[in-house]
CSV table of C-alpha atoms in Angstrom, one decimal:
chain,number,residue,atom,x,y,z
B,13,MET,CA,77.9,56.5,127.2
B,14,HIS,CA,79.9,59.4,128.4
B,15,THR,CA,82.7,57.7,127.8
B,16,ASN,CA,81.9,56.4,124.2
B,17,MET,CA,80.3,59.8,123.1
B,18,LYS,CA,83.8,61.7,125.0
B,19,THR,CA,85.5,59.4,122.7
B,20,TYR,CA,83.7,60.1,119.1
B,21,LEU,CA,83.5,64.1,119.6
B,22,LEU,CA,87.6,63.8,120.0
B,23,SER,CA,87.6,61.4,117.0
B,24,LEU,CA,85.1,64.0,115.0
B,25,ALA,CA,87.3,66.8,116.1
B,26,PHE,CA,90.8,65.0,115.1
B,27,SER,CA,88.8,64.1,111.6
B,28,ALA,CA,88.5,68.0,111.6
B,29,THR,CA,91.8,68.5,112.0
B,30,SER,CA,92.8,66.6,110.1
B,31,LEU,CA,91.1,67.6,106.6
B,32,MET,CA,91.9,70.7,107.4
B,33,CYS,CA,95.2,69.8,107.6
B,34,ILE,CA,95.1,68.4,103.8
B,35,ALA,CA,94.0,71.8,102.7
B,36,GLN,CA,95.6,74.1,103.9
B,37,ALA,CA,98.7,75.1,101.3
B,38,ASN,CA,102.0,73.5,101.5
B,39,ILE,CA,103.6,77.4,101.5
B,40,SER,CA,106.3,77.8,103.7
B,41,PRO,CA,108.2,80.8,104.7
B,42,ALA,CA,111.6,81.4,102.8
B,43,LYS,CA,114.6,81.1,104.2
B,44,LYS,CA,116.7,84.4,104.7
B,45,GLN,CA,118.8,85.2,101.5
B,46,SER,CA,122.5,83.6,101.9
B,47,LYS,CA,124.3,85.4,99.1
B,48,THR,CA,124.5,88.1,97.0
B,49,ILE,CA,122.1,87.9,94.0
B,50,ALA,CA,122.3,90.2,90.9
B,51,ILE,CA,119.2,90.8,88.3
B,52,SER,CA,120.3,92.0,85.1
B,53,GLY,CA,118.9,93.3,82.0
B,54,ALA,CA,115.1,94.2,83.1
B,55,THR,CA,113.5,97.3,83.3
B,56,VAL,CA,113.5,99.2,86.3
B,57,HIS,CA,110.6,101.0,87.5
B,58,VAL,CA,112.3,102.4,90.2
B,59,GLY,CA,108.9,103.6,92.4
B,60,ASN,CA,109.4,107.3,92.8
B,61,GLY,CA,109.2,107.8,89.1
B,62,THR,CA,111.8,107.0,86.7
B,63,ILE,CA,113.3,104.1,84.9
B,64,ILE,CA,115.7,102.5,84.6
B,65,GLU,CA,116.5,100.5,81.3
B,66,ASN,CA,118.9,98.0,81.3
B,67,GLY,CA,119.0,97.8,84.8
B,68,THR,CA,120.8,95.6,86.9
B,69,ILE,CA,120.0,95.3,90.5
B,70,ILE,CA,122.3,94.1,93.1
B,71,PHE,CA,121.4,92.9,96.7
B,72,SER,CA,122.8,91.3,99.3
B,73,ASN,CA,121.5,90.2,103.4
B,74,GLY,CA,118.3,91.3,102.6
B,75,LYS,CA,119.7,94.7,100.9
B,76,ILE,CA,119.7,96.4,97.7
B,77,VAL,CA,123.8,96.5,97.3
B,78,SER,CA,123.5,99.1,94.2
B,79,VAL,CA,120.5,100.3,91.4
B,80,THR,CA,122.3,101.1,87.4
B,81,ALA,CA,121.7,101.4,84.5
B,82,ASN,CA,123.7,99.2,82.0
B,83,GLY,CA,125.4,97.1,85.1
B,84,GLN,CA,128.7,95.8,84.8
B,85,VAL,CA,127.3,91.7,86.6
B,86,PRO,CA,129.3,91.1,89.8
B,87,GLN,CA,131.7,88.4,89.1
B,88,GLY,CA,132.3,85.8,91.8
B,89,ASP,CA,130.2,83.7,94.4
B,90,VAL,CA,127.2,85.5,92.8
B,91,ALA,CA,123.1,84.2,91.7
B,92,GLN,CA,122.7,86.0,88.2
B,93,ILE,CA,119.6,86.2,87.1
B,94,SER,CA,119.2,87.3,84.0
B,95,ALA,CA,115.6,89.0,83.4
B,96,ASN,CA,116.4,90.7,79.4
B,97,GLY,CA,112.7,91.9,78.8
B,98,LYS,CA,111.5,91.7,81.6
B,99,HIS,CA,110.1,93.9,84.2
B,100,VAL,CA,111.3,94.3,87.6
B,101,TYR,CA,109.3,96.6,90.2
B,102,PRO,CA,109.1,97.6,94.2
B,103,GLY,CA,106.7,95.3,96.2
B,104,PHE,CA,103.2,97.1,96.1
B,105,ILE,CA,101.9,97.8,99.5
B,106,ALA,CA,98.7,97.4,100.5
B,107,ALA,CA,96.8,100.1,102.8
B,108,THR,CA,94.4,100.3,105.3
B,109,THR,CA,93.6,97.0,104.4
B,110,ASN,CA,91.5,94.1,107.5
B,111,LEU,CA,93.5,91.5,105.2
B,112,GLY,CA,94.9,89.3,107.8
B,113,LEU,CA,92.9,90.3,110.1
B,114,THR,CA,89.9,88.4,108.3
B,115,GLU,CA,89.7,84.9,107.1
B,116,ILE,CA,86.0,84.2,106.1
B,117,GLU,CA,83.4,86.7,105.8
B,118,ALA,CA,80.3,84.5,106.7
B,119,VAL,CA,82.3,82.3,109.9
B,120,LYS,CA,81.8,85.2,112.4
B,121,ALA,CA,84.9,83.2,114.4
B,122,THR,CA,87.6,84.4,111.7
B,123,LEU,CA,87.0,88.5,112.1
B,124,ASP,CA,89.3,89.5,114.5
B,125,PHE,CA,89.3,93.6,112.9
B,126,GLN,CA,86.5,95.6,115.2
B,127,GLU,CA,86.0,95.9,118.6
B,128,ILE,CA,82.4,97.5,120.4
B,129,GLY,CA,82.8,100.7,121.6
B,130,ASP,CA,83.3,104.2,120.5
B,131,PHE,CA,86.9,104.6,121.3
B,132,ASN,CA,89.3,101.8,121.5
B,133,SER,CA,93.1,104.0,120.7
B,134,HIS,CA,94.8,101.0,123.0
B,135,ILE,CA,93.7,98.5,119.6
B,136,ARG,CA,96.6,97.3,118.1
B,137,SER,CA,96.1,94.9,114.5
B,138,ILE,CA,99.4,94.0,114.9
B,139,VAL,CA,99.1,90.8,117.6
B,140,ALA,CA,95.6,89.9,115.9
B,141,TYR,CA,97.5,89.7,112.1
B,142,ASN,CA,97.0,86.4,111.3
B,143,THR,CA,100.4,85.1,108.8
B,144,ASP,CA,98.6,82.0,108.7
B,145,SER,CA,95.9,83.4,106.5
B,146,LYS,CA,96.0,81.6,102.8
B,147,VAL,CA,95.1,85.1,101.4
B,148,PRO,CA,98.8,87.0,101.7
B,149,ALA,CA,99.5,84.6,98.9
B,150,THR,CA,97.1,85.2,96.7
B,151,LEU,CA,98.5,88.6,96.8
B,152,ARG,CA,102.2,87.7,96.3
B,153,SER,CA,101.3,87.0,93.0
B,154,ASN,CA,100.3,90.1,91.7
B,155,GLY,CA,103.0,91.3,93.2
B,156,VAL,CA,101.5,92.8,96.3
B,157,LEU,CA,104.3,92.1,98.9
B,158,MET,CA,103.7,94.3,102.2
B,159,ALA,CA,100.8,95.6,103.9
B,160,GLN,CA,99.3,98.0,106.6
B,161,PRO,CA,96.4,95.7,108.1
B,162,THR,CA,94.0,98.6,110.3
B,163,PRO,CA,90.8,97.8,112.4
B,164,GLN,CA,87.7,99.3,111.7
B,165,GLY,CA,84.4,100.6,113.7
B,166,GLY,CA,83.4,103.1,116.3
B,167,ILE,CA,85.3,106.8,116.7
B,168,ILE,CA,89.1,105.8,117.4
B,169,SER,CA,89.3,102.0,116.1
B,170,GLY,CA,93.0,101.2,117.1
B,171,SER,CA,96.2,100.8,115.8
B,172,SER,CA,97.8,99.6,112.4
B,173,SER,CA,101.6,98.2,111.7
B,174,VAL,CA,103.0,97.6,108.3
B,175,VAL,CA,103.4,94.0,107.4
B,176,GLN,CA,105.7,92.1,104.6
B,177,LEU,CA,103.1,89.7,103.3
B,178,ASP,CA,106.0,86.4,103.7
B,179,ALA,CA,106.7,85.5,108.1
B,180,TRP,CA,106.1,82.1,110.4
B,181,ASN,CA,103.9,84.8,113.1
B,182,TRP,CA,103.0,88.2,113.6
B,183,GLU,CA,106.7,89.2,115.5
B,184,ASP,CA,108.4,88.6,112.1
B,185,ALA,CA,106.0,90.1,109.8
B,186,ALA,CA,106.4,93.6,111.2
B,187,LEU,CA,108.2,96.0,109.8
B,188,ARG,CA,106.5,98.9,111.4
B,189,LYS,CA,104.3,98.2,115.1
B,190,ASP,CA,102.2,100.9,115.8
B,191,ASP,CA,102.6,103.2,112.5
B,192,ALA,CA,99.2,104.5,112.7
B,193,MET,CA,96.6,105.2,114.5
B,194,HIS,CA,92.4,105.5,113.2
B,195,MET,CA,89.4,107.4,113.4
B,196,THR,CA,86.5,108.4,111.5
B,197,TRP,CA,85.3,112.2,111.4
B,198,PRO,CA,81.3,111.9,112.8
B,199,VAL,CA,79.3,112.4,110.0
B,200,THR,CA,75.7,113.2,109.6
B,201,PRO,CA,73.4,110.5,107.5
B,202,ARG,CA,71.7,112.0,105.1
B,203,PHE,CA,67.8,112.3,105.9
B,204,ARG,CA,65.4,110.8,103.7
B,205,GLY,CA,62.6,111.2,105.8
B,206,GLY,CA,59.5,108.5,106.4
B,207,PHE,CA,59.9,105.6,108.4
B,208,GLY,CA,62.9,103.3,108.6
B,209,GLY,CA,63.5,99.9,109.7
B,210,PHE,CA,59.8,98.2,111.1
B,211,GLY,CA,57.9,101.4,110.6
B,212,ARG,CA,60.3,103.1,113.0
B,213,PRO,CA,60.4,107.1,111.9
B,214,GLN,CA,63.8,108.2,111.5
B,215,MET,CA,65.4,110.9,113.4
B,216,SER,CA,64.9,114.6,111.7
B,217,PRO,CA,67.4,116.4,109.9
B,218,GLU,CA,67.6,118.0,113.5
B,219,ALA,CA,68.4,115.3,115.3
B,220,LEU,CA,70.9,113.5,113.5
B,221,ALA,CA,73.0,116.7,113.3
B,222,GLU,CA,72.5,116.9,117.3
B,223,ARG,CA,73.5,113.8,117.3
B,224,THR,CA,76.5,114.2,114.7
B,225,ALA,CA,78.3,117.4,117.5
B,226,ASN,CA,77.9,114.6,120.5
B,227,SER,CA,80.2,112.4,118.8
B,228,ILE,CA,82.7,115.8,117.4
B,229,ASN,CA,82.3,117.3,121.2
B,230,GLN,CA,83.1,113.5,122.7
B,231,LEU,CA,86.3,113.5,120.3
B,232,ASN,CA,87.1,116.3,121.9
B,233,SER,CA,86.8,116.1,125.2
B,234,PHE,CA,88.5,112.8,124.8
B,235,PHE,CA,91.4,114.7,122.9
B,236,ALA,CA,91.9,116.5,125.2
B,237,GLU,CA,92.1,114.1,127.9
B,238,ALA,CA,94.1,112.2,126.4
B,239,LYS,CA,96.6,115.8,125.7
B,240,ALA,CA,95.9,115.9,129.4
B,241,TYR,CA,97.4,113.0,130.2
B,242,ALA,CA,100.4,112.6,127.9
B,243,ASP,CA,101.6,116.4,129.3
B,244,LEU,CA,101.7,114.4,133.0
B,245,GLY,CA,104.7,111.7,132.2
B,246,LYS,CA,104.0,109.9,134.1
B,247,PRO,CA,101.0,109.3,136.3
B,248,GLU,CA,99.8,107.8,138.9
B,249,VAL,CA,97.3,105.2,137.0
B,250,ILE,CA,97.2,103.9,134.0
B,251,ASN,CA,94.3,104.6,131.3
B,252,THR,CA,95.7,102.7,128.6
B,253,ARG,CA,93.3,104.1,126.3
B,254,PHE,CA,95.1,107.6,126.8
B,255,GLU,CA,98.5,106.6,127.4
B,256,ALA,CA,98.3,104.8,123.6
B,257,MET,CA,97.8,108.3,122.2
B,258,ARG,CA,101.1,109.7,123.9
B,259,ARG,CA,102.6,108.1,120.3
B,260,VAL,CA,100.4,110.4,118.2
B,261,PHE,CA,100.5,114.1,120.0
B,262,SER,CA,104.4,113.1,120.3
B,263,GLY,CA,104.3,112.0,116.3
B,264,GLU,CA,105.9,108.9,116.2
B,265,GLU,CA,102.8,107.5,115.3
B,266,LYS,CA,100.1,109.3,112.6
B,267,LEU,CA,96.8,109.9,112.8
B,268,PHE,CA,95.1,108.6,109.8
B,269,ILE,CA,91.7,110.6,109.6
B,270,THR,CA,88.6,109.0,106.8
B,271,ALA,CA,86.4,111.9,106.0
B,272,ASP,CA,85.4,112.2,101.9
B,273,SER,CA,82.8,115.4,101.7
B,274,GLN,CA,84.4,118.4,102.0
B,275,LYS,CA,83.3,119.9,105.0
B,276,ASP,CA,84.2,117.1,106.5
B,277,ILE,CA,88.0,117.0,105.7
B,278,VAL,CA,87.9,120.2,106.5
B,279,ALA,CA,86.8,120.4,110.0
B,280,ALA,CA,89.2,117.0,110.1
B,281,VAL,CA,92.3,118.9,109.4
B,282,ASN,CA,91.5,121.2,111.6
B,283,PHE,CA,90.7,119.3,114.5
B,284,ALA,CA,94.2,117.5,114.4
B,285,LYS,CA,95.8,121.0,113.8
B,286,LYS,CA,94.6,122.3,117.2
B,287,TYR,CA,96.1,119.5,118.7
B,288,GLY,CA,99.1,120.0,117.0
B,289,ILE,CA,98.9,117.2,114.8
B,290,THR,CA,99.2,117.0,111.2
B,291,PRO,CA,96.8,114.2,109.7
B,292,VAL,CA,96.6,111.6,106.7
B,293,ILE,CA,92.9,112.2,104.9
B,294,THR,CA,92.1,108.7,103.9
B,295,GLY,CA,88.8,108.1,101.5
B,296,ALA,CA,88.4,111.5,100.8
B,297,ASP,CA,86.1,111.1,97.7
B,298,GLU,CA,85.6,115.1,98.0
B,299,ALA,CA,89.6,116.1,98.1
B,300,TYR,CA,90.1,117.5,95.1
B,301,LEU,CA,87.4,120.1,96.1
B,302,VAL,CA,89.9,121.8,98.5
B,303,ILE,CA,92.9,121.1,97.2
B,304,ASP,CA,94.2,124.4,98.1
B,305,PHE,CA,93.5,124.2,101.2
B,306,LEU,CA,95.1,121.0,101.6
B,307,LYS,CA,98.8,122.1,100.0
B,308,GLU,CA,98.8,124.9,102.6
B,309,ASN,CA,98.5,121.8,105.4
B,310,ASN,CA,101.1,119.5,104.1
B,311,ILE,CA,98.1,116.8,103.6
B,312,SER,CA,99.2,113.7,102.1
B,313,LEU,CA,96.0,111.3,101.5
B,314,VAL,CA,94.5,107.4,101.3
B,315,VAL,CA,92.2,108.3,98.6
B,316,LYS,CA,89.6,105.3,97.3
B,317,GLN,CA,89.9,102.6,94.3
B,318,PRO,CA,88.3,104.3,91.2
B,319,HIS,CA,86.1,101.3,90.8
B,320,ALA,CA,83.0,103.0,92.7
B,321,LEU,CA,79.9,104.9,92.4
B,322,PRO,CA,80.2,109.3,92.9
B,323,ASN,CA,79.4,110.7,97.0
B,324,ASN,CA,76.8,112.9,95.3
B,325,ASN,CA,73.7,112.2,92.8
B,326,ASP,CA,74.6,115.0,91.2
B,327,ASP,CA,78.7,115.0,90.4
B,328,ASP,CA,80.5,113.7,87.9
B,329,VAL,CA,80.2,109.7,87.2
B,330,ASN,CA,83.8,109.8,86.0
B,331,MET,CA,84.9,111.1,89.4
B,332,PRO,CA,85.5,108.2,91.0
B,333,TYR,CA,88.0,107.5,88.4
B,334,LYS,CA,89.7,110.8,88.0
B,335,ASN,CA,89.8,111.6,91.8
B,336,ALA,CA,93.6,110.3,92.1
B,337,ALA,CA,95.0,112.1,89.3
B,338,ILE,CA,94.1,115.4,90.1
B,339,LEU,CA,94.2,115.5,93.9
B,340,ALA,CA,98.3,113.5,92.8
B,341,ASN,CA,99.0,116.1,89.7
B,342,ALA,CA,98.2,119.3,92.2
B,343,GLY,CA,101.1,117.8,93.5
B,344,LEU,CA,100.0,116.1,97.0
B,345,ASN,CA,101.1,112.8,98.3
B,346,VAL,CA,98.1,110.4,97.5
B,347,ALA,CA,98.1,106.8,98.1
B,348,LEU,CA,96.0,104.6,97.1
B,349,SER,CA,93.4,101.7,98.8
B,350,ILE,CA,90.7,99.4,97.9
B,351,ASP,CA,88.5,97.5,100.3
B,352,GLY,CA,88.8,94.9,102.2
B,353,TYR,CA,90.9,92.1,102.1
B,354,TRP,CA,91.0,89.4,99.5
B,355,GLN,CA,90.5,92.2,96.5
B,356,GLN,CA,93.8,93.7,97.9
B,357,ARG,CA,95.1,91.5,94.6
B,358,ASN,CA,93.3,93.9,92.1
B,359,LEU,CA,95.2,96.8,93.8
B,360,PRO,CA,97.6,97.1,91.0
B,361,PHE,CA,94.6,97.2,88.6
B,362,MET,CA,93.9,99.9,90.4
B,363,ALA,CA,96.6,101.8,89.6
B,364,GLY,CA,96.3,100.6,85.9
B,365,THR,CA,92.9,102.5,85.9
B,366,VAL,CA,94.2,105.3,87.3
B,367,THR,CA,96.7,106.2,84.5
B,368,ALA,CA,93.6,105.9,82.8
B,369,TRP,CA,92.3,109.0,83.9
B,370,GLY,CA,94.9,111.9,83.5
B,371,LEU,CA,98.0,110.4,85.6
B,372,ASP,CA,101.7,109.3,84.3
B,373,LYS,CA,101.4,105.6,84.6
B,374,GLU,CA,104.8,106.3,86.5
B,375,LYS,CA,103.1,108.1,88.7
B,376,ALA,CA,100.3,105.9,89.5
B,377,LEU,CA,102.6,102.9,90.6
B,378,SER,CA,103.9,105.1,92.9
B,379,THR,CA,100.6,105.7,94.7
B,380,ILE,CA,101.0,101.7,95.4
B,381,THR,CA,104.6,101.6,96.6
B,382,LEU,CA,106.5,104.9,97.4
B,383,ASN,CA,103.3,107.2,98.4
B,384,ALA,CA,102.3,104.3,99.9
B,385,ALA,CA,105.7,104.3,102.2
B,386,LYS,CA,105.6,107.9,103.0
B,387,VAL,CA,101.9,108.4,104.8
B,388,MET,CA,102.4,104.9,106.9
B,389,GLY,CA,106.7,105.9,107.8
B,390,VAL,CA,108.3,103.4,106.1
B,391,ASP,CA,110.0,105.2,103.3
B,392,LYS,CA,113.4,104.8,104.0
B,393,THR,CA,113.7,101.2,104.4
B,394,THR,CA,111.0,100.5,101.7
B,395,GLY,CA,108.6,101.4,98.2
B,396,SER,CA,111.2,102.2,95.8
B,397,ILE,CA,114.4,100.4,94.6
B,398,GLU,CA,116.8,102.4,95.9
B,399,THR,CA,121.1,101.7,97.5
B,400,GLY,CA,120.5,100.9,101.6
B,401,LYS,CA,116.5,100.3,101.1
B,402,ASP,CA,115.6,96.8,102.2
B,403,ALA,CA,115.4,94.3,98.8
B,404,THR,CA,111.8,94.3,98.6
B,405,PHE,CA,110.8,94.0,94.6
B,406,PHE,CA,109.5,91.3,91.8
B,407,ILE,CA,110.3,90.5,88.5
B,408,SER,CA,107.0,90.0,86.2
B,409,ALA,CA,106.9,89.3,82.7
B,410,GLY,CA,104.6,92.4,81.3
B,411,ASP,CA,103.5,96.0,83.0
B,412,ALA,CA,102.8,95.0,86.3
B,413,LEU,CA,99.0,97.3,86.5
B,414,ASP,CA,97.5,95.7,83.5
B,415,MET,CA,95.9,92.8,84.1
B,416,ARG,CA,96.9,91.2,81.3
B,417,THR,CA,100.3,91.0,81.7
B,418,ASN,CA,101.0,91.2,85.2
B,419,LYS,CA,103.1,88.1,85.2
B,420,VAL,CA,104.8,87.8,88.1
B,421,GLU,CA,107.3,85.1,88.0
B,422,GLN,CA,109.4,85.3,91.2
B,423,ALA,CA,109.5,88.1,93.7
B,424,PHE,CA,112.0,89.3,97.1
B,425,ILE,CA,111.0,89.8,100.3
B,426,GLN,CA,113.7,91.3,102.3
B,427,GLY,CA,115.7,89.6,100.0
B,428,ARG,CA,114.4,86.4,100.4
B,429,ASP,CA,113.0,84.7,96.7
B,430,ILE,CA,109.4,83.4,98.2
B,431,ASN,CA,107.4,81.2,97.1
B,432,LEU,CA,104.7,82.0,94.6
B,433,ASP,CA,102.4,79.2,94.8
B,434,ASN,CA,98.7,80.3,95.9
B,435,LEU,CA,95.5,77.8,97.6
B,436,HIS,CA,94.2,79.1,93.6
B,437,LYS,CA,96.6,78.4,91.6
B,438,GLN,CA,96.3,75.3,93.7
B,439,LEU,CA,93.1,74.5,92.9
B,440,ASP,CA,93.0,75.4,89.2
B,441,LYS,CA,96.4,72.7,88.0
B,442,LYS,CA,93.8,70.3,90.5
B,443,PHE,CA,90.7,70.4,88.3
B,444,SER,CA,92.4,71.2,85.2
B,445,ASP,CA,94.4,67.9,85.6
B,446,LYS,CA,90.9,66.8,86.1
B,447,TYR,CA,88.7,68.0,83.3
B,448,ALA,CA,92.0,67.1,81.5
B,449,ALA,CA,92.3,63.5,82.0
B,450,GLU,CA,88.1,63.3,81.0
B,451,LYS,CA,88.6,64.7,77.5
B,452,LYS,CA,91.0,61.4,76.7
């Protein structure tokens, strides 16, 4: 009986595995670029705010060799791509996302973006990044070719990394490991009075403020101890949480602080300055109220998507749409992000929305290309279509920031001609074929 039951369970597990394998999208990472390729006749959106009409891009061994207007296409063993009337864009970069760290929100076993505890500086998202996720392929079809998988939760969440979205494993995917440490500035919840859940009275405003002050004190103690630890050189006893902070104090790793209100933004920047760190502020709902302060301190920003509600009841209802434009037009380095993971495919359209609310289209493009690369520290190798950088870009039949005309026809990551198929396209074809057949 025991043997039969064991055999049955093994058979059931094998059947489930087989069904999963059948359901897998048949998409493999592209092979390394083997010959020089020249793209000619396209409108090249460089990513730094400029456009090259009738441009020619030549790339070899994964790197851009030249970008010229009306350039001559080299002769010989060169693959030529005619892109007349089309557009070439740098690969879009999804900032501060849990892409690759979660797959199905309703299945707990597929969620790997948050750890228990408040101070998790030792957590590294890159080792949990899942290259077998079905989600990245759906992003690539809209031009999102890179991302910054980011841990969440607690006060200090851990380190993000920058990856390209066509790889066999996380080692292949990594463009820059541990690019930034992420923390959330402690915030006092708004007091509404009355009772909380299950008839329990809510904390008073004084108690809430005291709890926030305690969290900030703990944060100060953690940073002070971590800084002292870093100054020791080689300690006799290794503390993994403090060890992970070394790169932050040395400047090798950036510090991203999530803060929304003007008070919290100023407090977060001043806190970081106390330890010799120039932070990147994420969220930044009320950054437009402290522009001069941010410019004086050379602060870069990763702002939320414009399709959101205002931060306060009495705010301008359109402020989320205007925020990125106001900050970028003031001369700040602004990158644009979007919540979640599967919605990252809409990232270019968020940038498109920003153009309708006061930001030049090429500058809006920069918020998801070169500006994003700058805040992640990868701008020397990617983020724009310039000589010497990675050949990571795509060809679109129309304006890639407009969902009506975005049509990615071909994309390259480090010179590799990637497969633009995905599970969404496969399901669309499957059921389109089904209903077309039923009509006959």
